[in-house]
Each structure stands twice: as structure tokens, then as C-alpha cells.
Coordinates of C-alpha atoms and ligand atoms in Angstrom, one line a residue:
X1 CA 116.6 116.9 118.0
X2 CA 114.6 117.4 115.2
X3 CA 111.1 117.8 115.9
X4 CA 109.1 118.1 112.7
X5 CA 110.3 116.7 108.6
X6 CA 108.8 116.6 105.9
X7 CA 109.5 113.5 103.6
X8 CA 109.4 114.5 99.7
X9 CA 108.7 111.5 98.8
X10 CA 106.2 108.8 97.9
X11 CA 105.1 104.9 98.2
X12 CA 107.2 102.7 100.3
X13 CA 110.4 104.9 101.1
X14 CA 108.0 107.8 102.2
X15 CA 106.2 104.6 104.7
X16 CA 110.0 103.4 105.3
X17 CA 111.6 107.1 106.6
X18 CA 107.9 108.3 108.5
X19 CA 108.4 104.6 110.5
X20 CA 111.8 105.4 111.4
X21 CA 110.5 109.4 112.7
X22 CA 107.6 108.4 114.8
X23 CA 109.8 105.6 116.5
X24 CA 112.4 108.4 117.3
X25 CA 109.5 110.7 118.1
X26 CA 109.6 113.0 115.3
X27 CA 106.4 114.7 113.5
X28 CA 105.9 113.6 110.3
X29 CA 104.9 115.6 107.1
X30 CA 103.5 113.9 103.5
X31 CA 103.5 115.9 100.5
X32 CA 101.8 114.2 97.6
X33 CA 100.4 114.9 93.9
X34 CA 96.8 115.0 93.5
X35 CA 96.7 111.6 92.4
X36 CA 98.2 110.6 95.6
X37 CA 95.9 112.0 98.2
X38 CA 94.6 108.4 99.2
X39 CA 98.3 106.6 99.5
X40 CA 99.5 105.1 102.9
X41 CA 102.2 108.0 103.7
X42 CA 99.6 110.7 103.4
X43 CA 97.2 108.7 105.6
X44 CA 100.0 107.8 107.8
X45 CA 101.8 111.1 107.8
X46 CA 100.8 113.7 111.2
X47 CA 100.3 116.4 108.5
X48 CA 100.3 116.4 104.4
X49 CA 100.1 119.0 101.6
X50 CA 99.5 118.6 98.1
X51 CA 102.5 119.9 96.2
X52 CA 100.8 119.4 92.8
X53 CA 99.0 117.9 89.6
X54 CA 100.1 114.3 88.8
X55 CA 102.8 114.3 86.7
X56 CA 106.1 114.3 89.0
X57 CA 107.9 116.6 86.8
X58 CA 105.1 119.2 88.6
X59 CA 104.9 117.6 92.3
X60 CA 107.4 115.5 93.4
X61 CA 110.3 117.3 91.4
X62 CA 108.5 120.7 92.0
X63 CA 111.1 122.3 94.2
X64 CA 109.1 125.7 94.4
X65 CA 106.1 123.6 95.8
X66 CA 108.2 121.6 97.9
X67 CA 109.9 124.6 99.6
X68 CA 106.7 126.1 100.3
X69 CA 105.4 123.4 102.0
X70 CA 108.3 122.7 104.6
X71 CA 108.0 126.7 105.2
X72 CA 104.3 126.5 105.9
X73 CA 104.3 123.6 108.0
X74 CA 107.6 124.6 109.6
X75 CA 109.5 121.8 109.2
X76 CA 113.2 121.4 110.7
X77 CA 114.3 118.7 108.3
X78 CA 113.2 117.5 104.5
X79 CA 113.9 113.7 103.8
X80 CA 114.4 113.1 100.2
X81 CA 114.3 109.0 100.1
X82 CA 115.2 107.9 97.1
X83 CA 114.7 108.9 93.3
X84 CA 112.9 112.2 92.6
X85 CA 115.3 115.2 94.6
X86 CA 117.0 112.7 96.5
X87 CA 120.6 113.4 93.8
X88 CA 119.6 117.0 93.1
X89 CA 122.6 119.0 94.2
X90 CA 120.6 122.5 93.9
X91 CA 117.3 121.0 95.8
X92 CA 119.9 120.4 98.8
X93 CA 121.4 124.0 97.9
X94 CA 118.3 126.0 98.4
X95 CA 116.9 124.1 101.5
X96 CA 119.9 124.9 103.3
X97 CA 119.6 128.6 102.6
X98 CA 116.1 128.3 104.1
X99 CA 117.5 126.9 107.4
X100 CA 115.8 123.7 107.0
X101 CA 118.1 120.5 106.9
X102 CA 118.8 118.7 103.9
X103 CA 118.8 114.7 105.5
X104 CA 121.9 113.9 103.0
X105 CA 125.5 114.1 102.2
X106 CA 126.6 118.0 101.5
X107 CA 125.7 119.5 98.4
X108 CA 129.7 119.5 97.2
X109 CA 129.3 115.7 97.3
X110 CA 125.8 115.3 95.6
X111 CA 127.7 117.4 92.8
X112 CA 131.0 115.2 93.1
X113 CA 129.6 111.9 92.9
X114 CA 126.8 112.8 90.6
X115 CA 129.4 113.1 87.6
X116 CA 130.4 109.3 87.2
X117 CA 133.5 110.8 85.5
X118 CA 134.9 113.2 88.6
X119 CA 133.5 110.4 90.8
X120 CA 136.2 108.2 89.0
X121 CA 138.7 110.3 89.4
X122 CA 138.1 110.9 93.2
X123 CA 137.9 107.2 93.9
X124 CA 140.9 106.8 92.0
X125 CA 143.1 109.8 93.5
X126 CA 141.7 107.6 97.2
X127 CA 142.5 104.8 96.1
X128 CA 139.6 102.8 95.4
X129 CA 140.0 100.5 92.2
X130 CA 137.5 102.0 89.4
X131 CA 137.2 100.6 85.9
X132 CA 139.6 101.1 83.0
X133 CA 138.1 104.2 80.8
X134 CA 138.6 107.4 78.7
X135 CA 136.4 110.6 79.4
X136 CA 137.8 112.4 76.9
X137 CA 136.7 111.3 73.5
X138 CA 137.3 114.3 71.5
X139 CA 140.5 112.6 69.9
X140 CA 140.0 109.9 67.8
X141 CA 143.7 108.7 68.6
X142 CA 143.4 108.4 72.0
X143 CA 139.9 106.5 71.8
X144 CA 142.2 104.4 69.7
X145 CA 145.0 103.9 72.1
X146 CA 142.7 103.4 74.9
X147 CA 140.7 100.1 72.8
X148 CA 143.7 98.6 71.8
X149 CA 145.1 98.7 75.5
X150 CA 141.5 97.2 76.8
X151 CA 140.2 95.6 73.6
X152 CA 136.6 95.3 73.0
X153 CA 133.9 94.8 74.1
X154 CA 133.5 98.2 75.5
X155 CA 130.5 100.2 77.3
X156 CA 129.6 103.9 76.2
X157 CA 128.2 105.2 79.2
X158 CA 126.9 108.6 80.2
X159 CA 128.6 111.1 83.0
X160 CA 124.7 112.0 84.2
X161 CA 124.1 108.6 84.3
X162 CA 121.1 106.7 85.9
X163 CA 118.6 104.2 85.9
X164 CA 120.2 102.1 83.3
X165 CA 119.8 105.1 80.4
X166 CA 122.6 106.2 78.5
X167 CA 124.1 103.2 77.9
X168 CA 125.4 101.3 75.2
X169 CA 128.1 98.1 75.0
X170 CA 129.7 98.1 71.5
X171 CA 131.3 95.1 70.7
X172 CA 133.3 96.0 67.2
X173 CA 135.0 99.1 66.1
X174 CA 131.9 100.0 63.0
X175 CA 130.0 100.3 65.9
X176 CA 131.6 102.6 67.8
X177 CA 130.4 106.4 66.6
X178 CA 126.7 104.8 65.8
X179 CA 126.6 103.9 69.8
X180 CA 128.2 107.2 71.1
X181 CA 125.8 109.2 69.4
X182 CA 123.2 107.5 70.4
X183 CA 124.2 107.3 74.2
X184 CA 124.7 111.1 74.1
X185 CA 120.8 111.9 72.5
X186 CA 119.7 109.4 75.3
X187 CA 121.8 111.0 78.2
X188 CA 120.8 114.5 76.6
X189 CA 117.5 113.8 76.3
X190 CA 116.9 112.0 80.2
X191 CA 120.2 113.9 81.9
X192 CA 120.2 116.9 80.3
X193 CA 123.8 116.3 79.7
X194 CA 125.3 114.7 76.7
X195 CA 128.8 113.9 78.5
X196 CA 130.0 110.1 77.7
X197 CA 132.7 108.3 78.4
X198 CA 133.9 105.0 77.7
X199 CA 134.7 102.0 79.7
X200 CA 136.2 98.3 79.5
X201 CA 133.1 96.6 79.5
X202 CA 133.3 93.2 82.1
X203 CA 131.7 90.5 80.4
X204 CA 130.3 88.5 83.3
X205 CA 131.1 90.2 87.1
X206 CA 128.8 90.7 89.9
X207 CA 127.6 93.9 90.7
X208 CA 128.1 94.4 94.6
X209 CA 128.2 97.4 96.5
X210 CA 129.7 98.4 100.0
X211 CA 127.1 101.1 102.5
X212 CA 128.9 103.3 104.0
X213 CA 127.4 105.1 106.9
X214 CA 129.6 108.8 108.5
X215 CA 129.0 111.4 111.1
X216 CA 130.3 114.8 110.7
X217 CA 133.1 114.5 113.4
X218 CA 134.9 112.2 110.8
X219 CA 133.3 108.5 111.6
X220 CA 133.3 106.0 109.1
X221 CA 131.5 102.5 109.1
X222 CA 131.0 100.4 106.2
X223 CA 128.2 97.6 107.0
X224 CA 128.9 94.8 104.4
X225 CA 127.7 94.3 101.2
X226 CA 124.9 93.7 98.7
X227 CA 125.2 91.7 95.8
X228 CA 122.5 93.1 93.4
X229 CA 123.6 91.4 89.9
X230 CA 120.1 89.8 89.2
X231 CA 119.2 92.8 87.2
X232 CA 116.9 93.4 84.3
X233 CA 117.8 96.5 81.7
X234 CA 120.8 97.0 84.1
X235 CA 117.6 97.5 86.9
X236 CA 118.0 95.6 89.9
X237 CA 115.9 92.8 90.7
X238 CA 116.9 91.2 93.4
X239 CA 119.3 91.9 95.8
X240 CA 121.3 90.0 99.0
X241 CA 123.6 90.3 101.9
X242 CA 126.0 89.1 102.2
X243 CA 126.8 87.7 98.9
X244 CA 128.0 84.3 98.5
X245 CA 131.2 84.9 96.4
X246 CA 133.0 87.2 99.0
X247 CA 135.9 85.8 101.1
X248 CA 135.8 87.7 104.9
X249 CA 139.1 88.9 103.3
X250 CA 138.3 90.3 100.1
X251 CA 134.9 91.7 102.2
X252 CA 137.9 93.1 104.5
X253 CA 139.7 94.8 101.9
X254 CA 137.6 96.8 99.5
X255 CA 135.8 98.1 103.1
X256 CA 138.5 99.6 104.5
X257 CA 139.3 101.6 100.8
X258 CA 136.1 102.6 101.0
X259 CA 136.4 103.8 104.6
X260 CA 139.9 105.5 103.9
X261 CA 138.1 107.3 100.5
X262 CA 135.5 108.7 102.8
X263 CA 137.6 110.0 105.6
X264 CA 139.2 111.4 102.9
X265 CA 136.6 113.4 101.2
X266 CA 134.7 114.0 104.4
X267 CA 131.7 112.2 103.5
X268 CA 128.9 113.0 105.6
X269 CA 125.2 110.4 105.8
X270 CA 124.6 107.3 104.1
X271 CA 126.1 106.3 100.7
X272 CA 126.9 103.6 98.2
X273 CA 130.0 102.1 96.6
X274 CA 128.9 100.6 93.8
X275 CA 131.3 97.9 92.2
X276 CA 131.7 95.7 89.3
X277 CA 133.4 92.3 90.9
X278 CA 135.2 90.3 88.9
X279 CA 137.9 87.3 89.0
X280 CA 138.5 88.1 93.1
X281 CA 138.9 92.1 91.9
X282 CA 136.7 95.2 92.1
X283 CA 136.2 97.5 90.2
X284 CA 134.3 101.4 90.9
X285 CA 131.6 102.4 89.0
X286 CA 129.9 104.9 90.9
X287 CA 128.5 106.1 94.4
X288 CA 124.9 106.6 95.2
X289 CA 124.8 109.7 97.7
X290 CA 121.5 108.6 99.1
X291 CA 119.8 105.6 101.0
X292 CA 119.5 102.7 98.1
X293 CA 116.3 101.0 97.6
X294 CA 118.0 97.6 98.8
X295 CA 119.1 99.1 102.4
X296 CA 116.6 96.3 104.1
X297 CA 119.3 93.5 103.3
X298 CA 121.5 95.3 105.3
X299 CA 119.5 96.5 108.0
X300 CA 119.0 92.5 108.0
X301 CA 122.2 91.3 108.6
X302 CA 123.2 94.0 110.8
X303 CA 120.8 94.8 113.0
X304 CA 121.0 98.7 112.6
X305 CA 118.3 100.8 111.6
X306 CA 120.0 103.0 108.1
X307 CA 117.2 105.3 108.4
X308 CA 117.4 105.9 111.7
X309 CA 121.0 106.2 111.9
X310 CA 120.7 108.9 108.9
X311 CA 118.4 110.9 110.5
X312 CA 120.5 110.8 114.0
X313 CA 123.9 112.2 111.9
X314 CA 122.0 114.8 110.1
X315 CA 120.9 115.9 113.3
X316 CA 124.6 116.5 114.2
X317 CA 125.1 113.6 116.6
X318 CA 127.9 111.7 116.8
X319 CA 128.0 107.9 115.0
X320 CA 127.4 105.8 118.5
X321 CA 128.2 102.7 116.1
X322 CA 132.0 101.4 116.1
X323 CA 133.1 99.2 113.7
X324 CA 134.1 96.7 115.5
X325 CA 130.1 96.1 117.0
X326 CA 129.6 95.6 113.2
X327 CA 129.0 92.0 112.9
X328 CA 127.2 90.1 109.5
X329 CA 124.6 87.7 111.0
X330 CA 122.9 86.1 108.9
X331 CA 121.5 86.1 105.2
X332 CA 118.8 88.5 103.9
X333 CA 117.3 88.7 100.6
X334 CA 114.7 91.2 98.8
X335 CA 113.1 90.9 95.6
X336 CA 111.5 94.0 94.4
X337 CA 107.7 93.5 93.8
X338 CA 106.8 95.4 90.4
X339 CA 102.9 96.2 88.5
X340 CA 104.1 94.9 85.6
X341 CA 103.3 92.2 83.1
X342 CA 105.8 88.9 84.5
X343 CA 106.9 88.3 80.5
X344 CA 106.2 91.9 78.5
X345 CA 107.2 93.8 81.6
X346 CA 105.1 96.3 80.5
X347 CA 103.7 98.4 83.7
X348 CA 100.3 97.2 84.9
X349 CA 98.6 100.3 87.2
X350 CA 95.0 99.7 88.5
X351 CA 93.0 98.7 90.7
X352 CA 94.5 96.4 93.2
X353 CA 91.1 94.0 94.4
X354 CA 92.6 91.9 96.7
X355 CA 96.1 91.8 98.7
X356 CA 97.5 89.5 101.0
X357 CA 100.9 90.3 102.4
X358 CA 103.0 86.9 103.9
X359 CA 104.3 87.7 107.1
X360 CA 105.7 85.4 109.9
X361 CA 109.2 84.8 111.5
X362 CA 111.9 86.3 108.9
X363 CA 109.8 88.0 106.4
X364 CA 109.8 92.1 106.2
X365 CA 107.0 93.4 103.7
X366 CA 108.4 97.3 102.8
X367 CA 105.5 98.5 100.8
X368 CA 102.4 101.3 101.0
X369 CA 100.1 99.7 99.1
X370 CA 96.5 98.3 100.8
X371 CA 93.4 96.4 99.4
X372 CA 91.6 98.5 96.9
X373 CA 94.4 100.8 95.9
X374 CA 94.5 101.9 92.5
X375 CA 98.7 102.4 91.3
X376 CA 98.3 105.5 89.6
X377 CA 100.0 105.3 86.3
X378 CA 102.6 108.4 87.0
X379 CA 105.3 106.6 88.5
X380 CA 107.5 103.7 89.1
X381 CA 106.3 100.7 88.4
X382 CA 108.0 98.9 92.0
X383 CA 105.4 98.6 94.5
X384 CA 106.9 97.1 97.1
X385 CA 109.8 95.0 98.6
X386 CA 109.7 91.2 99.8
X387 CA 112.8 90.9 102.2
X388 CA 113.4 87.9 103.9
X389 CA 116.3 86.9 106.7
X390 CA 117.6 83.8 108.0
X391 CA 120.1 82.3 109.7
X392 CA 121.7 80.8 106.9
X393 CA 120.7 81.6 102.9
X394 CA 119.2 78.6 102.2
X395 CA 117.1 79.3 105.2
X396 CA 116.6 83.1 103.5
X397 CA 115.7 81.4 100.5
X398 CA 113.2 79.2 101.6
X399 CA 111.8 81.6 103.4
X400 CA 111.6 83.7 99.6
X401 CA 109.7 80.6 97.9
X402 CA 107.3 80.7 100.9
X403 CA 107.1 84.2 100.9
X404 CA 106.4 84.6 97.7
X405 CA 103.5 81.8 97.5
X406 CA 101.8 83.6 99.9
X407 CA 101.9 86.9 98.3
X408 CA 98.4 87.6 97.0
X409 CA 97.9 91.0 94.7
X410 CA 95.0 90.3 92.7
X411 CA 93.8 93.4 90.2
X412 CA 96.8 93.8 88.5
X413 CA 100.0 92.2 87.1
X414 CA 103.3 91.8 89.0
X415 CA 106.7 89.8 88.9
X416 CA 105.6 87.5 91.6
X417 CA 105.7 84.5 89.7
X418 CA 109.0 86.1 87.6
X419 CA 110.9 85.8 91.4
X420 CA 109.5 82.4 91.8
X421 CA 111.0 81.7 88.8
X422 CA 114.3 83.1 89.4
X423 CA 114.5 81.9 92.9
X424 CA 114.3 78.2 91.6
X425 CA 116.9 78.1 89.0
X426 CA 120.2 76.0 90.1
X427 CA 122.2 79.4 89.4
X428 CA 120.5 81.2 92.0
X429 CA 120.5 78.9 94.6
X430 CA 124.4 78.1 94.3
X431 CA 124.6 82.0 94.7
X432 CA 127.1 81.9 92.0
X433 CA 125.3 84.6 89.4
X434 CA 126.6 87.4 87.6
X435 CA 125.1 90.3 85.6
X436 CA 124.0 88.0 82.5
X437 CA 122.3 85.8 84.5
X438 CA 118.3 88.0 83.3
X439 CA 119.4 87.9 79.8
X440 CA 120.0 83.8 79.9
X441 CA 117.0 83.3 81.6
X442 CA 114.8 85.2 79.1
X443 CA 116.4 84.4 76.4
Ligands
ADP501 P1 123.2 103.5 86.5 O1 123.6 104.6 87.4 O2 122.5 103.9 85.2 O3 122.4 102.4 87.2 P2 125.7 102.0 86.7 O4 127.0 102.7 86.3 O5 125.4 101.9 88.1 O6 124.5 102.8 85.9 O7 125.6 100.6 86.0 C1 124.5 99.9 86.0 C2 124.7 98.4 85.6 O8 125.2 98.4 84.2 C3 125.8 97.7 86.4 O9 125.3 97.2 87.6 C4 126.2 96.7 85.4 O10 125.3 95.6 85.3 C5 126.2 97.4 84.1 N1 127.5 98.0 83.8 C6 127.9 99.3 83.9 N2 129.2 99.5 83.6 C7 129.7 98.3 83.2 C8 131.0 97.8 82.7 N3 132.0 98.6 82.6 N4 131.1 96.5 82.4 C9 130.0 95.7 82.6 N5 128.8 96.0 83.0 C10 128.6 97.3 83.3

């Protein structure tokens, strides 16, 4: 087993991953920026190094840095979390040639998956339904062909793709070239890569995605879904499992695709289908080679520990999980707790001068920040996550508005009341949402 990783990572996912080590008796290593040196994982870490100044592009993303840390402190394992190196084929690349363990799919699948246009393809070739688009838009004729098969709207979309950037829908043909361009400067400019392609844009599905979790002898399990359409800037907001809109045989059906297209590709570690859903069909997008922020829902509703269950099959160990013992139970839901102003959404770092986190029977605070921590200005904006579980959603939900009343973070702004808010509408309680529903609540 491993005995010593080092989590290069920060705020609640580096808390989240050094929780799961200690309980499996693994030493923990923080790095952090200099910025960082009086967060939670570094206080909580066994050991921690500074990897850098504050800007992430030197420290967190500093692979040189990063590699020199996991050699000094000797480290069997590196964690990525999510964000930062957690999608960075080469980071996975050169700690494997330094005998230290990448905790993560292999490096061919990082790269496979992290072209949404291959990743397409491969679902495709598996069998998986994906969305109608062209990747080739070098002739005009058969950009044409392919509109007047789907018709418009349409959704420009970059190969690099993440976080929402890239992106544009275009609704009429004048408006076509204007948006490609500008996708391509944007995916250039935050990607590095000015691939786009072009997809049939769905004008009101769900977004909902199926975890996948596989050994390297071959083992597949899928553990449900998470419907994440409450989204802001195509940013999730809030997420659930299960979602209310699934049939067990629709849930049935797109999980064992899923299942087959892993096998398939020999998938190793824990990953995400994500799907557009729409009139009883789904539809691929893209997969997320990593742990998602919104794993808690289905830790929730399963009962199994993602983290722990990564860290067990990068070890080399055999998936002890059948899925058959994989049973739903229950309804969890997370709202992502952001310093940001509730209407502007403008980030709000500072001080925090007072915090009180809800707790009691159902509620699971996943979050590293403490009273009189200042959120340095460097980063994300998400400071923590509010999950709740019940045995029923309205249950989950009530436990949410309590929740969420209780939440105290005084100091700065955050989306408390924003959730309130959202949690309240008719829409939201019937379950019955789609991707619009931020827009038609701001608007
Ligand atoms: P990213 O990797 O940047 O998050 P995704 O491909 O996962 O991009 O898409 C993010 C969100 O954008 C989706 O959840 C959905 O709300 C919207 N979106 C993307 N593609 C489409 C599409 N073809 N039709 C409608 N909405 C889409």
C-alpha cells in the first residue's frame, strides 16, 4: 500500500483526498503557494512544502516545483484533485517516469478524452449516444450540409474545452463566422488551442452525468447519476443524485453503455460521462478523467467512499465493489458555496470574521475554510460545498433550506442567499429543471 502522497492541490479537495489517506493510514503531503501557508490542508497535512509565489500559473501548475517536492519528501503517490494538473496528460507523463504514481486514469486517456472531438468519436465508435456535430469546418459546404440537416440554433464549442470558455450558441446563419472566430481567440487564448467544432445546440435538456469507477483487471461500476443543470455561465451550481426525471430503466440503459465503452477502452480510476438529456434521450458531451467537484452526491446515495476507492485501484487492487451491491438510497444534494457578490457575482476574497458551519443528521460541510481566514484573491472563487442527504428529496431539500439558514460567513460575500433563493422556486422543488432554468431566474 501506499504509504506516503502528496496532494497537488488546494482548499476543500486537498481537505477531501488527505481525509480519505489518514483513514486508510497513509501520510499526507500539502504543497501550497506562499499565499497559502495558513490554509487547512497545509495545517492538516503530516508534511507541506511551498511550491511557489501566488499566482497558480507559478505553484499549483508549476510542474517543475511540484516534482521536486514529491522527490524530496519521497512520496509513493501524487493526488491531483480536481482543476490545476488534475487533466494535464504530460503532468501524469513525467510523474510516472519518476516512479511515483499518478492517482488517475493513464496518460493515453487524459489525452483521449481531453479532445472533446476524439472523445466523440470514441464514445461513438462504443456506442454511447453523443450529440450531432461537425469537427471539420474547413469547408463551407459541409458546415452547410451539416445546419440544414440539424437546423439552428447551434453551439460553436472548443476541442480544449473547459470551464464554460470557448463557447458560443449562434442562432442565425450572419452569425455564424462572427461566433467561430470568436470561440477560437477564446479557446486559443485560455486552451492554447483554437480547434472548434460545431454542435446541434439542445434548447432546454438536463445536463446529467453517469460516474464511472474501474480497476485495472478490467472492472467496471457505474454508481448512478448527478443531475447538475442548475448552472450559471454553463458553471454548475447545484448538483443532485439521483435526479428526478430518470426512469430505473432509462438510469439502466445509458449505465450499462457507459460500462460497455469503458471495458472497451480500458479505463482505469474514476471518471465522468457527461450528458446532455433530452425528451427520454442522451446525448455525450464529454468525459471528465478525474474526481468531479460534485462526487459527495454520490458518495451520498451510495454509501462508497470515491476517494477512497480511487486511491485503493491506483494502488493496483482489485475493485472489491460488484455492481450488483450498488444500490441508490436515498437523495442527496450540494450547492456549491462561492465568495462572490449573490447578484454581480463578482468574486468577494477577504477576510472571513465569523463562520458558522450547520451540521446535524444529513448535512456534510466539504470545505477548508475556518474563522478568520482571509480567501486569497488567486483562485476560484468556490469555497466550499453544502451537501445534504435524506431519505427522500424533499427530506434532502428541507434539510438544504435549514442548512443553508444556518450557514454563517460573515466578512465577505457569498451565494448563500442565491441557493436560498433557488431552492424555493416551484421549478426546483418539482425537480423538473433544465439548463435555462439560471438564465429565467436572473432575468
Ligand atoms: P465545459 O467542459 O466547458 O464545461 P461542456 O461540454 O461540459 O463544457 O458543456 C458545459 C455546459 O454547456 C453543458 O452542461 C450545457 O449546459 C452547455 N452545452 C454544451 N453543449 C451543449 C449543446 N450541444 N446544447 C445545449 N447546451 C450545451
Amino acid at each position: 500500500m501506499f504509504k506516503k502522497i502528496l496532494i497537488a492541490n488546494r482548499g476543500e479537495i486537498a481537505l477531501r483526498v488527505l481525509r480519505a489517506c489518514r483513514e486508510l493510514g497513509i501520510k499526507t503531503v500539502a504543497i501550497h503557494s506562499d499565499v497559502d501557508e495558513n490554509a487547512m490542508h497545509v495545517r492538516m497535512a503530516d508534511e507541506s512544502i511551498c511550491v511557489g509565489p501566488a499566482s497558480a500559473q507559478s505553484s499549483y501548475l508549476n510542474i517543475p516545483a511540484i516534482i521536486t517536492a514529491a522527490t524530496l519528501t519521497d512520496v509513493d503517490a501524487i493526488h491531483p484533485g480536481y482543476g490545476f494538473l488534475s487533466e494535464n496528460q504530460r503532468f501524469a507523463e513525467i510523474i510516472e517516469e519518476h516512479n511515483i504514481k499518478f492517482i488517475g486514469p493513464k496518460s493515453e486517456h487524459i489525452k483521449m478524452m481531453g479532445n472533446k472531438i476524439d472523445a466523440k468519436k470514441i464514445m461513438d465508435q462504443t456506442g454511447v449516444p453523443t450529440v450531432k456535430g461537425i469537427n471539420d469546418l474547413s469547408d463551407k459546404n459541409k458546415i452547410e450540409d451539416f445546419i440544414k440537416k440539424v437546423k439552428y440554433p447551434i453551439i460553436v464549442k472548443a476541442a480544449s474545452g473547459g470551464g464554460g470558455k470557448g463557447m458560443r450558441i449562434v442562432t442565425e446563419e450572419d452569425d455564424l463566422n462572427k461566433a467561430i472566430n470568436e470561440a477560437k481567440i477564446e479557446a486559443k487564448k485560455s486552451f492554447n488551442d483554437e480547434n472548434v467544432y460545431l454542435e446541434k445546440f439542445l434548447t432546454s435538456p438536463k445536463h446529467i452525468e453517469i460516474q464511472v469507477l474501474c480497476d485495472s483487471f478490467g472492472n467496471v461500476v457505474t454508481l448512478g447519476e448527478r443531475d447538475c443543470s442548475i448552472q450559471r455561465k454553463h458553471q454548475k451550481l447545484i448538483e443532485e443524485s439521483p435526479s428526478s426525471v430518470l426512469t430505473n430503466e432509462n438510469r439502466e440503459k445509458i449505465s450499462d453503455l457507459c460500462r460497455k465503452s469503458m471495458k472497451e477502452i480500458g479505463y482505469e480510476g474514476v471518471g465522468t460521462l457527461e450528458f446532455l438529456y433530452e425528451n427520454n434521450e442522451f446525448y455525450f458531451m464529454e468525459m471528465n478523467t478525474r474526481l468531479q467537484v460534485e462526487h459527495p452526491v454520490t458518495e451520498m446515495v451510495t454509501g462508497i467512499d470515491l476517494v477512497k476507492e480511487q486511491i485503493l485501484v491506483a494502488n493496483g487492487e482489485k475493485l472489491s465493489i460488484k455492481q450488483e451491491d450498488i444500490k441508490l438510497k436515498g437523495n442527496s444534494i450540494e450547492c456549491r458555496i462561492n465568495a462572490e457578490h449573490p447578484e454581480s457575482f463578482i468574486p468577494s476574497p477577504g477576510k472571513i470574521t465569523q463562520y458558522h458551519q450547520p451540521g446535524g443528521l444529513g448535512i456534510r460541510v466539504d470545505s477548508a475554510v475556518y474563522d478568520g481566514y482571509s480567501i486569497p484573491s488567486h483562485y476560484d472563487s468556490m469555497i466550499g460545498k453544502l451537501i445534504t442527504y435524506g431519505a427522500t428529496r424533499s427530506e434532502a431539500l428541507n434539510k438544504m433550506n435549514r442548512a443553508l439558514e444556518e450557514y454563517v460567513i460573515m466578512g465577505i460575500n457569498t451565494n448563500i442567499q442565491l441557493h436560498q433563493k433557488i431552492i424555493q422556486t416551484d421549478e426546483f422543488k418539482r425537480g423538473s429543471y433544465n439548463i435555462n432554468f439560471m438564465s429565467n431566474l436572473i432575468e
